Amino acid sequence: MIRIAAVGDVHVDKDVVGRYRPALEQLPGVADALLIAGDLTRHGTVEEARCMAGEFGGLGVPVVVVLGNHDHQSDQQDAVTDVLRDAGLVVLEGEGTVLELNGHTLGIAGAKGFGGGFAGACASKFGEREMKNFVGTTEAIAERLGAALRGLDCDALVALTHYAPVPETLTGEPLEIYPFLGSYLLGQAIDSAPTALALHGHAHHGSERGRTPGGVPVRNVAHPVIKQAYNVYQLLTDEVDAGLVSI
Amino acid sequence: MTPQLDEYVEAEIQRLLAETGSVAEQGITIARREHLIVLGGEVESAQRRDEICRQINQHFPDVEIACDIGIVRAQAPTEVEEIS
């Protein structure tokens, strides 16, 4: 059994420091790893990254994250990544990592992702250069995510993105902004590998549960959606959890 | 005199909340009523909620605001979901 804690869109700055910590201190008894689905900061500054690293670092369980659009706002995403890595967090962008947990291996491939929309209403690489760049950016990210997923050798495989891979978990958001919230290309990448679970954030007014066309469970763990410090998901169930109640 | 709360005002407020550095919120909903706007959504701190109202008051002093923005709870979970 592997238990994964997950949250997204924590938007840490000075005013948030300390809010998550009491719940995070309980993590070693509740989950084997924490995954964070982007928008770690408000504006993507180094100062905010230090606040984030202080709040979510040194937890006693591995912490694996992807960046979100907010973490790119100040064009300091590389420096933000460095601060987080220096604090011991694993930052993924089109790459994967394997954790050994409870005698199992958990593979996590992560990427921020990008927009473009979903079948029936998706953007095409056609027309203005800006439009081609928009769709091309998502294509490149999705290709790297798919390759990272397919390249991991593990017992359980998880995909971690900020943008959504399916429209189901956007239910509650205005239809008009779906193309800015995710892309079917991310779902296609997730379906190209034996993915057990896909986690994303970004859609604050979305819904928690969905499935890719290939049947992979998708969970929107944006903080305003789950309304608690993190959710816990159990994979490779082989024994009864004594501490928490299954739902 | 109460200004007309049209779609342009709504769009300007939405962009103000996203693009103003001290706010940077894209998840705030704006519902236009006859004489006021109702703000919805959730943010990470009370300071952020108060700053949203302060910015709107500063830029649109004649617009009356009803603030229903909540602060997202951050307690530990008591349940686990089994994925299959």
Coordinates of C-alpha atoms in Angstrom, one line a residue, chain A residues 70-222:
Chain A
H70 CA 1.5 31.8 -10.8
D71 CA 5.1 30.5 -10.3
H72 CA 6.0 31.9 -13.8
Q73 CA 4.5 35.4 -13.1
S74 CA 7.8 37.1 -12.3
D75 CA 9.9 35.2 -14.9
Q76 CA 12.0 33.8 -12.0
Q77 CA 10.9 30.2 -12.4
D78 CA 14.4 28.9 -12.5
A79 CA 15.4 30.7 -9.3
V80 CA 12.2 29.5 -7.7
T81 CA 13.0 26.0 -8.7
D82 CA 16.5 26.3 -7.2
V83 CA 15.2 27.6 -3.9
L84 CA 12.7 24.7 -3.7
R85 CA 15.4 22.1 -4.6
D86 CA 17.8 23.5 -2.1
A87 CA 15.1 22.9 0.6
G88 CA 14.9 19.2 -0.5
L89 CA 11.7 19.4 -2.6
V90 CA 11.7 17.5 -5.9
V91 CA 10.6 19.8 -8.7
L92 CA 9.5 18.1 -12.0
E93 CA 9.1 19.7 -15.4
G94 CA 8.8 17.1 -18.1
E95 CA 10.7 14.5 -16.1
G96 CA 10.1 11.8 -13.6
T97 CA 11.3 10.4 -10.3
V98 CA 10.9 7.1 -8.5
L99 CA 10.4 6.9 -4.7
E100 CA 10.8 3.7 -2.6
L101 CA 8.0 3.6 -0.2
N102 CA 6.8 0.7 2.0
G103 CA 8.7 -1.8 -0.1
H104 CA 7.0 -0.5 -3.3
T105 CA 8.2 1.9 -5.9
L106 CA 6.2 5.0 -6.8
G107 CA 7.0 6.7 -10.1
I108 CA 5.9 10.3 -10.5
A109 CA 6.2 12.1 -13.8
G110 CA 5.3 15.8 -13.7
A111 CA 4.9 18.9 -15.8
K112 CA 3.2 22.2 -15.5
G113 CA 1.1 21.6 -18.6
F114 CA -0.7 24.4 -20.5
G115 CA -4.0 25.2 -22.2
G116 CA -5.6 24.5 -25.5
G117 CA -9.0 22.9 -24.6
F118 CA -10.6 19.6 -25.2
A119 CA -12.2 17.5 -27.9
G120 CA -15.0 19.5 -29.6
A121 CA -13.6 22.8 -28.6
C122 CA -9.8 22.8 -28.8
A123 CA -7.3 25.2 -30.2
S124 CA -5.4 24.3 -33.4
K125 CA -1.9 25.1 -34.5
F126 CA -3.2 27.3 -37.3
G127 CA -3.1 31.0 -38.3
E128 CA -1.2 33.6 -36.4
R129 CA 2.2 32.8 -35.0
E130 CA 0.9 33.5 -31.5
M131 CA -1.7 30.8 -31.9
K132 CA 0.8 28.3 -33.3
N133 CA 3.1 29.1 -30.3
F134 CA 0.2 28.6 -27.9
V135 CA -0.7 25.2 -29.1
G136 CA 2.9 24.2 -29.8
T137 CA 3.8 25.0 -26.2
T138 CA 1.2 22.5 -25.0
E139 CA 2.3 19.9 -27.5
A140 CA 5.9 20.1 -26.4
I141 CA 5.0 19.8 -22.7
A142 CA 2.6 16.9 -23.3
E143 CA 5.2 15.1 -25.4
R144 CA 7.8 15.4 -22.6
L145 CA 5.2 14.3 -20.0
G146 CA 4.3 11.3 -22.0
A147 CA 7.9 10.3 -22.5
A148 CA 8.6 10.7 -18.8
L149 CA 5.6 8.6 -17.8
R150 CA 6.6 5.8 -20.3
G151 CA 10.2 5.9 -19.1
L152 CA 9.5 5.1 -15.4
D153 CA 9.9 1.6 -14.1
C154 CA 7.8 1.3 -10.9
D155 CA 5.0 -0.5 -9.1
A156 CA 2.6 2.5 -9.3
L157 CA 2.7 5.4 -11.7
V158 CA 1.3 8.9 -11.0
A159 CA 1.1 11.9 -13.3
L160 CA 1.3 15.3 -11.7
T161 CA 0.4 18.5 -13.6
H162 CA -1.0 22.0 -12.8
Y163 CA -3.3 22.3 -15.8
A164 CA -6.1 19.8 -16.3
P165 CA -5.9 16.7 -18.5
V166 CA -9.7 16.2 -18.8
P167 CA -12.8 18.5 -18.8
E168 CA -14.7 16.6 -16.1
T169 CA -12.7 18.0 -13.3
L170 CA -13.4 21.5 -14.6
T171 CA -17.1 21.2 -14.0
G172 CA -18.1 24.4 -12.1
E173 CA -15.8 26.6 -14.1
P174 CA -17.2 28.8 -16.9
L175 CA -17.2 26.7 -20.2
E176 CA -15.6 29.7 -21.9
I177 CA -12.3 29.4 -20.1
Y178 CA -11.8 25.7 -20.4
P179 CA -9.1 26.2 -23.1
F180 CA -7.1 28.2 -20.5
L181 CA -7.5 25.5 -17.9
G182 CA -6.2 22.4 -19.6
S183 CA -5.7 20.4 -22.7
Y184 CA -6.7 17.0 -24.0
L185 CA -3.0 16.6 -25.0
L186 CA -2.1 16.1 -21.4
G187 CA -4.8 13.4 -21.1
Q188 CA -3.4 11.7 -24.2
A189 CA 0.1 11.7 -22.6
I190 CA -1.3 10.2 -19.4
D191 CA -3.1 7.5 -21.3
S192 CA 0.1 6.6 -23.2
A193 CA 1.5 4.9 -20.1
P194 CA 0.1 2.6 -17.4
T195 CA -0.8 5.6 -15.2
A196 CA -2.6 4.7 -11.9
L197 CA -3.6 8.3 -11.0
A198 CA -3.4 11.8 -12.5
L199 CA -3.4 14.8 -10.1
H200 CA -3.8 18.4 -11.2
G201 CA -4.8 21.8 -9.8
H202 CA -5.5 25.2 -11.4
A203 CA -9.3 25.0 -11.6
H204 CA -10.4 26.6 -8.3
H205 CA -14.1 26.3 -9.1
G206 CA -13.8 22.8 -10.7
S207 CA -14.7 19.4 -9.4
E208 CA -12.6 16.8 -7.7
R209 CA -13.1 13.6 -9.8
G210 CA -12.8 12.6 -13.4
R211 CA -11.4 9.9 -15.7
T212 CA -9.3 10.2 -18.8
P213 CA -10.7 8.6 -22.1
G214 CA -8.3 5.7 -21.3
G215 CA -9.8 5.2 -17.8
V216 CA -7.1 6.7 -15.6
P217 CA -8.6 8.3 -12.4
V218 CA -8.1 12.1 -12.4
R219 CA -8.3 14.2 -9.2
N220 CA -8.4 18.0 -9.1
V221 CA -6.6 18.8 -5.8
A222 CA -6.7 22.6 -6.1

